[in-house]
Coordinates of C-alpha atoms in Angstrom, one line a residue:
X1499 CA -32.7 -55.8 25.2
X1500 CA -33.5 -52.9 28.2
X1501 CA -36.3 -51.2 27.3
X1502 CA -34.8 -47.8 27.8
X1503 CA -32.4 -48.7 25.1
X1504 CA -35.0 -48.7 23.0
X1505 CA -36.2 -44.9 24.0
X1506 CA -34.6 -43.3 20.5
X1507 CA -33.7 -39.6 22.3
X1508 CA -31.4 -42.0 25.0
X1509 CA -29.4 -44.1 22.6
X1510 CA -28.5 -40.7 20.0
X1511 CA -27.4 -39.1 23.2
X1512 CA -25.1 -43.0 24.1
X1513 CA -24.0 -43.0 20.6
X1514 CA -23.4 -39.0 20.4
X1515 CA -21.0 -39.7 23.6
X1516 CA -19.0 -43.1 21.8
X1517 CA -18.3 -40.8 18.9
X1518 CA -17.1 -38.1 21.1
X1519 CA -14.7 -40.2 22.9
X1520 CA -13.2 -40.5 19.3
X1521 CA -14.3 -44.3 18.8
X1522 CA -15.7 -44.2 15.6
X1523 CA -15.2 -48.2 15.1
X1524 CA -17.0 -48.7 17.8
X1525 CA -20.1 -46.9 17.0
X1526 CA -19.6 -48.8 13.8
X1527 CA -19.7 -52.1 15.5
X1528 CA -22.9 -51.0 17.5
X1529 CA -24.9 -50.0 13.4
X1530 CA -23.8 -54.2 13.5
X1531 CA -25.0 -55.3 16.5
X1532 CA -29.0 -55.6 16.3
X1533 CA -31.4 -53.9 13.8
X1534 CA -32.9 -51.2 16.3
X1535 CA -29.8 -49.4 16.4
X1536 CA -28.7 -49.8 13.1
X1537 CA -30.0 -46.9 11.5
X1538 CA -29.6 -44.6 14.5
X1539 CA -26.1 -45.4 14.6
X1540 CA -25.4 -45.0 11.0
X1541 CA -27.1 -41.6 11.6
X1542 CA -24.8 -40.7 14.1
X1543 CA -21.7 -41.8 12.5
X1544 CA -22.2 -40.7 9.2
X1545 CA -23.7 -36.9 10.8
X1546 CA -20.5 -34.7 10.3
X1547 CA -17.6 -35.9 7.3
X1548 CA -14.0 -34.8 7.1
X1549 CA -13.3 -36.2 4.0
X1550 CA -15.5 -38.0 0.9
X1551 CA -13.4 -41.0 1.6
X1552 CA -15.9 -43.0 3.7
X1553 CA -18.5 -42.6 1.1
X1554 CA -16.6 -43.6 -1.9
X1555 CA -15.0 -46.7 -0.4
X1556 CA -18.5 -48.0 -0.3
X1557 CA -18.3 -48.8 -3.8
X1558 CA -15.9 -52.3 -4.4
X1559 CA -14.8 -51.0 -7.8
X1560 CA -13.3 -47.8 -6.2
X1561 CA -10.2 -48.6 -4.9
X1562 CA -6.8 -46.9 -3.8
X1563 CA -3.4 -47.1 -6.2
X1564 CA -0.3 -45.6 -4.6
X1565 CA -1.6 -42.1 -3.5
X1566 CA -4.7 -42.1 -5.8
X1567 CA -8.1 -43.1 -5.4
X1568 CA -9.5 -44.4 -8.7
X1569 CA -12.0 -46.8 -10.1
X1570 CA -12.3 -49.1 -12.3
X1571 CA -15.9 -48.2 -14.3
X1572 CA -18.6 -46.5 -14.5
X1573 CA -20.7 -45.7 -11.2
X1574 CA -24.0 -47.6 -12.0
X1575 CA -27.4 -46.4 -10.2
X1576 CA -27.2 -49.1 -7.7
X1577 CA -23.5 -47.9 -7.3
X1578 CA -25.1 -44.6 -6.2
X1579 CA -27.9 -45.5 -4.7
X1580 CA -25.4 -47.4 -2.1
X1581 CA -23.6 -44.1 -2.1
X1582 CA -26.7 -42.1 -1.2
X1583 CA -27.8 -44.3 1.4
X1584 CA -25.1 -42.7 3.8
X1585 CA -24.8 -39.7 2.3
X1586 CA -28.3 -38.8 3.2
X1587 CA -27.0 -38.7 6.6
X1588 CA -24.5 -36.1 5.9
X1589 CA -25.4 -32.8 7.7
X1590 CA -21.8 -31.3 7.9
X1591 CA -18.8 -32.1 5.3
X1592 CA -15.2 -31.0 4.6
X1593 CA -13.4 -31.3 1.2
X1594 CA -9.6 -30.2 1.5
X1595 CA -6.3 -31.0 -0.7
X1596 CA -4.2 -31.9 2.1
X1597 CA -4.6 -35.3 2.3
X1598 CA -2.3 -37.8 1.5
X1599 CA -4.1 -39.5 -1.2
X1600 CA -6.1 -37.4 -4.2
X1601 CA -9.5 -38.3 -5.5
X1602 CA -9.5 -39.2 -9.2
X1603 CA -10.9 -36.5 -11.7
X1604 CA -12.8 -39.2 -13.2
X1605 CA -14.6 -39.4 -9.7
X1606 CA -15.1 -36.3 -8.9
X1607 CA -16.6 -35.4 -12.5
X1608 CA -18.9 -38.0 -12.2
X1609 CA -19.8 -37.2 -8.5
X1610 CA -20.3 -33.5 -10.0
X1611 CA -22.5 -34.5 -13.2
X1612 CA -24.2 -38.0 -12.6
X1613 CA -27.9 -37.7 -14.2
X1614 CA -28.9 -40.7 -11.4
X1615 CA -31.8 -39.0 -8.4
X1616 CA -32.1 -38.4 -6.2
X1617 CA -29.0 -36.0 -5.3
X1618 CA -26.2 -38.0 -2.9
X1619 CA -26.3 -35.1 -0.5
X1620 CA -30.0 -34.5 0.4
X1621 CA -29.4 -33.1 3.3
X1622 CA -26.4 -31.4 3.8
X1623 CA -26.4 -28.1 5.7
X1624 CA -22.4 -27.2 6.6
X1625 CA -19.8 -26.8 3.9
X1626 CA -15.9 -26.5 4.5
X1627 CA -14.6 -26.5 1.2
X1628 CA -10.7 -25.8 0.5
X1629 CA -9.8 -27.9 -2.1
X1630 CA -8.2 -26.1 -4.8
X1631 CA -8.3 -28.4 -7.5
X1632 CA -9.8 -27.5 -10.9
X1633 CA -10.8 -30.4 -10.9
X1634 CA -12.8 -30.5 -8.0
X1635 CA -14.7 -27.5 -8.7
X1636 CA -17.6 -28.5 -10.5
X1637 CA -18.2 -30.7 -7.3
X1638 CA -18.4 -27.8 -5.1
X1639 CA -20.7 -26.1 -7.6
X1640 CA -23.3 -28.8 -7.2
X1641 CA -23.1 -29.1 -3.4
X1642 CA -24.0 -25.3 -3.1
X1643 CA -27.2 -25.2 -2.9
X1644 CA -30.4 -23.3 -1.2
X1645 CA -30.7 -25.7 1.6
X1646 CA -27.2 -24.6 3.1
X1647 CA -27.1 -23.0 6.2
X1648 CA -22.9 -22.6 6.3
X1649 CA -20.1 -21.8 3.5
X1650 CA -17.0 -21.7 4.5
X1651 CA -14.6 -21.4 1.1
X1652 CA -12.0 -18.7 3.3
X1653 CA -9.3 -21.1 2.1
X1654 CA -10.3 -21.9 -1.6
X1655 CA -7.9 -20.1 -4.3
X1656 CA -10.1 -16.6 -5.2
X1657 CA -9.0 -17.1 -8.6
X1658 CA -11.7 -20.1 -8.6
X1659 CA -14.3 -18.2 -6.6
X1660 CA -16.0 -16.6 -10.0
X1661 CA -17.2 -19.7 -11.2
X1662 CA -18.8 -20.8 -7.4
X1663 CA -20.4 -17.1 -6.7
X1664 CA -23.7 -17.4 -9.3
X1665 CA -24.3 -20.9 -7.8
X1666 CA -24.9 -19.6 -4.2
X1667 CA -28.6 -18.9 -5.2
X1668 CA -31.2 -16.8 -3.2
X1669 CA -31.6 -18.8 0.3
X1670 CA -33.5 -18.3 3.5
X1671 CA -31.1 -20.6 4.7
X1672 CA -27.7 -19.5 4.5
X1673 CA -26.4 -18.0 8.1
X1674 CA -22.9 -18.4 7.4
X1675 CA -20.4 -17.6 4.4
X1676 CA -16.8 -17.1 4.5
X1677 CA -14.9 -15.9 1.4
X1678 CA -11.5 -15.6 1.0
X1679 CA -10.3 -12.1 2.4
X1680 CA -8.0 -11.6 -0.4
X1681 CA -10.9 -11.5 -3.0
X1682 CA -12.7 -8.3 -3.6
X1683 CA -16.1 -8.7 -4.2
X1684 CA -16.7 -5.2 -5.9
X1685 CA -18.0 -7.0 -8.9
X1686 CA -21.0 -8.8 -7.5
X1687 CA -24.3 -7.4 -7.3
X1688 CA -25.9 -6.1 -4.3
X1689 CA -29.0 -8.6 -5.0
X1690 CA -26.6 -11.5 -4.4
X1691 CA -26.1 -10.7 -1.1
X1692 CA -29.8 -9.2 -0.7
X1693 CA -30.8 -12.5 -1.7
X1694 CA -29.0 -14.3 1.4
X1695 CA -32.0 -12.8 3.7
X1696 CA -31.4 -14.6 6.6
X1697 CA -27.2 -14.4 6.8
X1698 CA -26.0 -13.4 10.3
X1699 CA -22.3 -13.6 9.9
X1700 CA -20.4 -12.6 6.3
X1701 CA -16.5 -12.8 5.7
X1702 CA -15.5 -11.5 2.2
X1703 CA -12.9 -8.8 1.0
X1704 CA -13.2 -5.3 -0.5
X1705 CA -17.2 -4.7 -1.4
X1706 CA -18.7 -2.2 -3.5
X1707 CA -20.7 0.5 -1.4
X1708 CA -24.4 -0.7 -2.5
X1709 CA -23.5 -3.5 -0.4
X1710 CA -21.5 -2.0 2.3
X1711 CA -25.1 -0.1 2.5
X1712 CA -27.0 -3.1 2.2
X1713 CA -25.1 -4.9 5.2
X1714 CA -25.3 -2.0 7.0
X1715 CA -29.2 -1.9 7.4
X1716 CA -29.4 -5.7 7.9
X1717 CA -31.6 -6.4 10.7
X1718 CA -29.9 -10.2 10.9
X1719 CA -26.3 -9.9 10.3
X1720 CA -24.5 -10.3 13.9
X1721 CA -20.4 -10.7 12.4
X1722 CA -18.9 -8.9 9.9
X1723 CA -15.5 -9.4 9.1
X1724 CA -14.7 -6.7 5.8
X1725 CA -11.5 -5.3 4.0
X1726 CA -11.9 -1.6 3.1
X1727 CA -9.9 1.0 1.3
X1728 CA -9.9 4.7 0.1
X1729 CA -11.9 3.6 -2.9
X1730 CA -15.1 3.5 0.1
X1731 CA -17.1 6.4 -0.5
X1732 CA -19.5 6.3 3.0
X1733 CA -21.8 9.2 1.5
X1734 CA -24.6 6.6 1.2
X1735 CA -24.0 5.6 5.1
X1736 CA -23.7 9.3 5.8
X1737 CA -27.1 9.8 5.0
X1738 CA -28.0 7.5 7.6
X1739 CA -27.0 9.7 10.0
X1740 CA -29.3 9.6 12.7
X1741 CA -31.0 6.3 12.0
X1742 CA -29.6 3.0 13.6
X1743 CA -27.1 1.2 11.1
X1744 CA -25.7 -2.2 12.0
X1745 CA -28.2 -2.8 14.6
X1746 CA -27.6 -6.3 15.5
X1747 CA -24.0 -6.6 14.8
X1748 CA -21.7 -8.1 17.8
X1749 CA -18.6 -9.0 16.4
X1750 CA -17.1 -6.6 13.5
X1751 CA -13.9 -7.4 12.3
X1752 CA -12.3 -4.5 9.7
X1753 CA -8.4 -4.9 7.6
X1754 CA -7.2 -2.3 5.4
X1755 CA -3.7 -1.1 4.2
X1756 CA -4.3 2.4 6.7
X1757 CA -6.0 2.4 9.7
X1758 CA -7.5 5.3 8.8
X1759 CA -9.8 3.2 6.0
X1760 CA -11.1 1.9 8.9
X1761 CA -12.2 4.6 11.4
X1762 CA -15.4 6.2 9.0
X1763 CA -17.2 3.0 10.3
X1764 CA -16.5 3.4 13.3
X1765 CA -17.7 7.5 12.8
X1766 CA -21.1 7.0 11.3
X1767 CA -22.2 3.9 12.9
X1768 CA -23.5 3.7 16.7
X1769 CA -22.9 -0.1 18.2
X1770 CA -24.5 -0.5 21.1
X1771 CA -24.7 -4.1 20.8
X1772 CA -21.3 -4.5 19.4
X1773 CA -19.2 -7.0 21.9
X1774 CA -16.0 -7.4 19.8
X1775 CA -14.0 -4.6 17.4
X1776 CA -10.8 -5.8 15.8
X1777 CA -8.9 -3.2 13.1
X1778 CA -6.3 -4.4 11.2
X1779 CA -3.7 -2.8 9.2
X1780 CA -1.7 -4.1 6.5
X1781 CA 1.0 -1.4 5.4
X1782 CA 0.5 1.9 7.6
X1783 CA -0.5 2.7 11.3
X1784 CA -1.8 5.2 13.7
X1785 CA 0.4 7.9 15.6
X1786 CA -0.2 8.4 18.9
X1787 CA -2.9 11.5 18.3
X1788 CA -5.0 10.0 15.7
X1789 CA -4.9 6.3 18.3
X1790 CA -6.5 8.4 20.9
X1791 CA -8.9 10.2 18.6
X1792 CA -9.8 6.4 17.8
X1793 CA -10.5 5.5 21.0
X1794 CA -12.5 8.6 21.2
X1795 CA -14.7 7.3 19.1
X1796 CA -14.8 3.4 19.9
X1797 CA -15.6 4.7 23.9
X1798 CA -18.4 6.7 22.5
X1799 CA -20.1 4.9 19.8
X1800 CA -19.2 1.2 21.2
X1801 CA -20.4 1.2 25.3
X1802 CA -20.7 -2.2 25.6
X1803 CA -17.4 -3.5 23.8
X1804 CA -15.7 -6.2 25.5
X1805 CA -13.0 -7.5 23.4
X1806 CA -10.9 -4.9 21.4
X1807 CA -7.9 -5.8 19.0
X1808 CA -5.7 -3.2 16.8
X1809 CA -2.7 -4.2 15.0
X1810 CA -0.8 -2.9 12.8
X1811 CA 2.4 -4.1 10.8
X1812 CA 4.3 -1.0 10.6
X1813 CA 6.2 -1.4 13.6
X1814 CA 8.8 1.5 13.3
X1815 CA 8.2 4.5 11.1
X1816 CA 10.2 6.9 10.6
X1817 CA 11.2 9.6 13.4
X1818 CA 10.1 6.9 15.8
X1819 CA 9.3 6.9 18.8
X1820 CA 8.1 10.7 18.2
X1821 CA 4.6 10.7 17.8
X1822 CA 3.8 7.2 18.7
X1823 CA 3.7 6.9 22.0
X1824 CA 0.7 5.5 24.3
X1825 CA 0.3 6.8 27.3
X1826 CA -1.6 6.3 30.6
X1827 CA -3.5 9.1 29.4
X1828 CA -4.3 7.8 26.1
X1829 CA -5.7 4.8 27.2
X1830 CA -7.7 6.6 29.6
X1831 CA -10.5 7.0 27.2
X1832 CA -11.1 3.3 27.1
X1833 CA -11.6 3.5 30.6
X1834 CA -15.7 3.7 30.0
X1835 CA -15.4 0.5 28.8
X1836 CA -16.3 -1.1 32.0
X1837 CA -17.1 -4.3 30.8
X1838 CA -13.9 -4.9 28.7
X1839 CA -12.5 -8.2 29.1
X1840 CA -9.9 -8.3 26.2
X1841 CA -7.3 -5.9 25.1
X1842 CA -4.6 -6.3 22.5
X1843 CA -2.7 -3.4 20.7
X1844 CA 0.1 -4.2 19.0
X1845 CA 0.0 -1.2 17.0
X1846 CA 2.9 1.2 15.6
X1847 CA 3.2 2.9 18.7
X1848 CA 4.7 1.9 21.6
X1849 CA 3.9 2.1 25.2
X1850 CA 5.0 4.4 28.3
X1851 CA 3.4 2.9 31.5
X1852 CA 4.7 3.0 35.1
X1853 CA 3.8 0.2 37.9
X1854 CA 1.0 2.9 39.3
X1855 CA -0.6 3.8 36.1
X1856 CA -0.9 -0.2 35.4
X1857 CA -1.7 -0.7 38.4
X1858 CA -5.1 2.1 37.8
X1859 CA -5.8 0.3 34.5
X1860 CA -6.1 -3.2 36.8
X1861 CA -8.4 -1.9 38.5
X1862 CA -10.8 -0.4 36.0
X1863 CA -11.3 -3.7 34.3
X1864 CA -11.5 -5.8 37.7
X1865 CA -13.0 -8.9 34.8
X1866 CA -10.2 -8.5 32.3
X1867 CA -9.1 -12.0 30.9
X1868 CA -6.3 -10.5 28.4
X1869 CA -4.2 -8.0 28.8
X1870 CA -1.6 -7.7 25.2
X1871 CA 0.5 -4.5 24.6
X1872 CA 3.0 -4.5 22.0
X1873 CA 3.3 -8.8 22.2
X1874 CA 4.2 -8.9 18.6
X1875 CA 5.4 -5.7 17.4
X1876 CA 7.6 -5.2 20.8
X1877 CA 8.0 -2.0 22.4
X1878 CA 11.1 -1.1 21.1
X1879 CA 12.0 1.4 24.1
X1880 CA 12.5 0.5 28.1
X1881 CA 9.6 -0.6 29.7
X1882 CA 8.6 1.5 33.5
X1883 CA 7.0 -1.7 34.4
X1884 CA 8.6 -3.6 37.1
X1885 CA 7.5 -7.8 38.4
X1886 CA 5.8 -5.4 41.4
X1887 CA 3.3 -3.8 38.9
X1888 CA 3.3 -7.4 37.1
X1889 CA 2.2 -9.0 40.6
X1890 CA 0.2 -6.2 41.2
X1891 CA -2.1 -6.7 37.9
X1892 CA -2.8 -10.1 38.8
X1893 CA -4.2 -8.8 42.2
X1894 CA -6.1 -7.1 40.9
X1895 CA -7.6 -9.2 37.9
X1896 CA -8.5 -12.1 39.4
X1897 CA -9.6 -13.6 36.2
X1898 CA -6.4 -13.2 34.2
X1899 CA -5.9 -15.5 31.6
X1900 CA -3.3 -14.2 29.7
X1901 CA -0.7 -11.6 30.2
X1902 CA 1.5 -9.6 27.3
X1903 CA 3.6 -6.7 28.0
X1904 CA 7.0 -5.6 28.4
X1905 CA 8.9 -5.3 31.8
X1906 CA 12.2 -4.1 33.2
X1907 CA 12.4 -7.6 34.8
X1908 CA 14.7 -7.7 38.2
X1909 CA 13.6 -9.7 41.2
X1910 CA 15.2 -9.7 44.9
X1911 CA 17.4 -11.9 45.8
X1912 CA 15.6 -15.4 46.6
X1913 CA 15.1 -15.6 50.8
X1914 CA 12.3 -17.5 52.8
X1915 CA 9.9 -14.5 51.8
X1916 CA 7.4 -15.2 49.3
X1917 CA 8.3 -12.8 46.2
X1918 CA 5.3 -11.6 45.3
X1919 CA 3.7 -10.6 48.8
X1920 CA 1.3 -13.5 48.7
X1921 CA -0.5 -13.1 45.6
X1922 CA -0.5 -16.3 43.4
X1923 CA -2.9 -16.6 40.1
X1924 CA -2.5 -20.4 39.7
X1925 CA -5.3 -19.5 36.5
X1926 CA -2.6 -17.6 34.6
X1927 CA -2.3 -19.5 31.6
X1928 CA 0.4 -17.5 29.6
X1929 CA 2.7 -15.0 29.7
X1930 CA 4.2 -13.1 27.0
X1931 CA 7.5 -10.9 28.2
X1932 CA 7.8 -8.9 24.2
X1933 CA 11.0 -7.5 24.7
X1934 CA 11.3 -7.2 28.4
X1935 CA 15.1 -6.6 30.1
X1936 CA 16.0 -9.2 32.1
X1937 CA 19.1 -9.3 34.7
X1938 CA 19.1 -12.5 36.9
X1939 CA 17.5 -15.3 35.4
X1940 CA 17.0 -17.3 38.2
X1941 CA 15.3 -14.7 41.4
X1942 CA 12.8 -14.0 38.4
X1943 CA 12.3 -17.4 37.5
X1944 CA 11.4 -17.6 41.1
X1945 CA 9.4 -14.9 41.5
X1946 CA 6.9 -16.4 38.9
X1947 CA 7.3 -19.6 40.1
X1948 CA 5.2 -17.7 42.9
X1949 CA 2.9 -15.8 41.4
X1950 CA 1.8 -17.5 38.6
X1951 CA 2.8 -20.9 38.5
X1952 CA 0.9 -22.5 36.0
X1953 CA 1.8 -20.0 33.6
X1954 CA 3.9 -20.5 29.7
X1955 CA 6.9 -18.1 29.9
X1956 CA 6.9 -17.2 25.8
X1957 CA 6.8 -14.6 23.9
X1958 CA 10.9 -13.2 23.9
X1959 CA 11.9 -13.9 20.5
X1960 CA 9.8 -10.9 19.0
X1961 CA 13.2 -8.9 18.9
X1962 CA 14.5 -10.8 16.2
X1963 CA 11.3 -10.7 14.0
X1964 CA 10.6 -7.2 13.9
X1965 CA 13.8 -6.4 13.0
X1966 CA 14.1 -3.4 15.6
X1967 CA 17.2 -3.5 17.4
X1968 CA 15.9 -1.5 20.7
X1969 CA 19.4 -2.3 23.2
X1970 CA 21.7 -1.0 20.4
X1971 CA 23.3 -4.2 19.3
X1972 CA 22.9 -8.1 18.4
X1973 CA 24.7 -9.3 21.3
X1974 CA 22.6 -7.2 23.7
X1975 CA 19.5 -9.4 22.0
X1976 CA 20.7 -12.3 22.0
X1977 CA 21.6 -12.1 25.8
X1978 CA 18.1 -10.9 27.0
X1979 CA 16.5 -13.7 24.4
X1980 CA 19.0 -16.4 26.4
X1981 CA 18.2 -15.3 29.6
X1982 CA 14.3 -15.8 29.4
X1983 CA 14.7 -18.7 27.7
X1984 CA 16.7 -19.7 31.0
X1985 CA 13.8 -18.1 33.0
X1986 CA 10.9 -20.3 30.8
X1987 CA 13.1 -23.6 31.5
X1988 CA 13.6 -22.7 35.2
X1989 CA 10.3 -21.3 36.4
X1990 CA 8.4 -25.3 36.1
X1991 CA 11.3 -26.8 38.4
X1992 CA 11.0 -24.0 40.6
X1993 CA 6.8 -24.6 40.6
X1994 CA 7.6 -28.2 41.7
X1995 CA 10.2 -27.2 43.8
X1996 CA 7.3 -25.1 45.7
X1997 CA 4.9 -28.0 45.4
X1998 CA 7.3 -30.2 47.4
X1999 CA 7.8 -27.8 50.2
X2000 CA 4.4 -27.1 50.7
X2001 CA 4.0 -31.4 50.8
X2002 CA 7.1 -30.9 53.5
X2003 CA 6.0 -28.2 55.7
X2004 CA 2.4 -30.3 56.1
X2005 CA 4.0 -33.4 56.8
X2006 CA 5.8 -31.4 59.8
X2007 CA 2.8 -29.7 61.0
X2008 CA 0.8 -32.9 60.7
X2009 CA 3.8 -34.9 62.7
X2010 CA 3.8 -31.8 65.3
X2011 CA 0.4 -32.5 66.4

């Protein structure tokens, strides 16, 4: 054998790199080939689980009947012991009820109560858990424990989440824990979540305000994502007035059935180190006044914000679009936002922007990556936007990823010109029309083609979903909805089409000389 082979740092990194091409039999057949890489192989392979599977068909007597794994007796110590000798390995496991074959209760009871030491999982540190089984819940119970650094359980049933809650015990470890968002917490005791000292990123529902406080003056906790509602009193946070709150938070992610639940946050707390802000609302939106008092506030207490979602579900109230209108003017007073790089409002308003006043948001946020107005919700009105202001955008944001707005889409007719003056973002990856008019499929197909050519035309069918019928009837719809769909099938054989051309034309030059 090389002797570097035998350098243990070199072969983890060689049998890191097998198991990331996705060969896992083969970095089982290297634990076989010699006794030096044996147990760093096992180590490797047996690092991260997506199932329990591998460890229980270590046992002979455990066995698979039609779509059920069962055995036959009683585990016995050496049965565990076997068990354990690759479960101490595990530093990262996932336990869901979508696969196609279902552990026995009889397992999982005795994986959950067995009296035999030392514990399977010694070692474990990450915890997916979204198996909903009543079964399976004394399991999870014993598998949260103080060395845990992760708990996700955002997919487990919260009518099982009482019983798990007084397990997660007081840990210096814990960084991570994700609760369902449908389950209020209000019940649970400030302590409990005093006790997680070191937890830098929380997902839960509705808490009480003791521990909205509690969070608030954490010194550790860099993600929140929270539900609120008008059962909040902030008089406790009020009082911090003046002194930092939510110091090190980054990323804060806030739902609530009205928008306004959200904004008090966003009132008492300063953010300066805040990077991403998402508010969503479930039943009721903003109009266009209280939207830019918002951004007031966000532009003021949040300087250094670089990713900002708002979305709403209400998409047409009544009296619409009266009082729900953005405007240039509006979303001026994001503008000090310099380093934004994502925006996406698909709020109850809608939107009223021209080519020019797109084209001074463009260059405001010269390192914008996504641009999304009204994607989802639509903006139910004719958009000022023409494919000039589109083509214009990508000048200037070079580093466009992804594109969401409604046009008034018309090209000119196809001729030996390029369409879009020259520019081209070949890094475009998507781009998502809402409910944009559309004339002539085909000279727009081609003016994309152009501009952005590696770009996914999607994004037209949001007429139908929200239910909003903006060009009066059905028909009118359905014919916009058929023509991009005949713009998104045309605009990759037009790409090619350009690709050959520009093979042709250097074939001539190259002949010419």
């Amino acid at each position: 054998m090389h002797k570097c082979l035998q350098i243990a740092e070199l072969f983890d990194v060689i049998c890191k790199r097998v198991l990331a091409t996705g060969h896992q039999g083969s970095l089982a057949a290297l634990c076989r080939t010699c006794r030096l890489f044996h147990e760093p192989a096992l180590d490797v392979l047996y690092k991260s689980l997506e199932s329990l599977r591998p460890l229980l068909f270590c046992i002979p007597e455990i066995v698979t009947i039609g779509n059920k794994i069962t055995m036959f007796k009683e585990l016995r110590l050496s049965d565990w012991q076997r068990m354990q000798y690759y479960a101490k390995r595990v530093h990262s496991l996932r336990v869901n009820d979508q696969e196609e074959v279902v552990i026995d209760k009889t397992i999982l009871h005795a994986l959950a109560t067995s009296s035999f030491t030392p514990p399977m999982f010694t070692h474990l540190k990450r915890l997916w858990w979204s198996n909903n089984s009543a079964d399976a819940l004394p399991l999870l119970c014993s598998l949260v424990n103080a060395r845990l650094e992760w708990l996700i359980l955002h997919d487990l049933d919260p009518v099982l989440l009482p019983r798990v809650v007084p397990h997660i015990i007081s840990s210096n470890s814990l960084h991570v824990a994700c609760f369902p968002e449908k389950y209020s917490m209000r019940h649970i005791r400030p302590d409990v979540f005093q006790s997680w000292r070191n937890l830098q990123n929380l997902v839960c529902g509705l808490v009480n305000d003791a521990t909205l406080y509690h969070l608030a003056t954490s010194s550790k906790l860099t993600h929140l994502t929270i539900q609120v509602d008008e059962k909040n009193d902030y008089s406790a946070l009020m009082k911090q007035a003046g002194q930092p709150v939510f110091t090190a938070l980054e990323g804060l992610d806030i739902t609530a059935t009205h928008t306004l639940h959200c904004i008090p946050i966003l009132e008492i707390a300063e953010l300066p180190s805040l990077r991403s802000l998402r508010i969503h609302s479930t039943e009721t939106g903003l109009t266009d006044v209280e939207l830019h008092q918002c951004f007031c506030l966000i532009s003021r207490h949040c300087p250094n914000l670089r990713h900002l979602r708002m979305k709403d579900l209400q998409v047409s109230p009544p009296k619409f679009p009266v009082g729900y209108i953005i405007t240039f003017d509006i979303l001026k007073t994001l503008f000090s936002l310099r380093y934004m790089e994502g925006l996406h409002l698909d709020t109850t308003c809608t939107f009223s922007l021209d080519d020019n006043e797109l084209a001074q948001l463009a260059g405001t946020w010269l390192k914008l990556r996504a641009l999304e107005l009204g994607t989802e919700n639509g903006w139910r009105q004719p958009s000022k936007i023409t494919l000039q202001g589109f083509a214009e955008l990508l000048r200037r944001c070079p580093v466009l990823l992804v594109v969401g707005l409604a046009m008034n889409a018309w090209a000119p007719d196809i001729d030996h010109r390029r369409p879009g003056g020259g520019i081209r973002r070949n890094g475009l990856e998507v781009l998502r029309v809402a409910d944009s008019k559309v004339t002539d499929p085909l000279p727009v197909a081609a003016f994309l083609s152009d501009v952005a050519p590696n770009a996914e035309i999607t994004g037209y069918e949001v007429g139908f979903e929200i239910g909003f019928d903006m060009y009066g009837t059905f028909n009118t719809r359905m014919l916009y909805r058929e023509r991009w769909e005949e713009v998104s099938m045309l605009h990759p054989l037009l790409v090619n089409l350009r690709r050959q051309e520009a093979v042709g034309l250097e074939s001539d030059e190259y002949s010419r000389d």
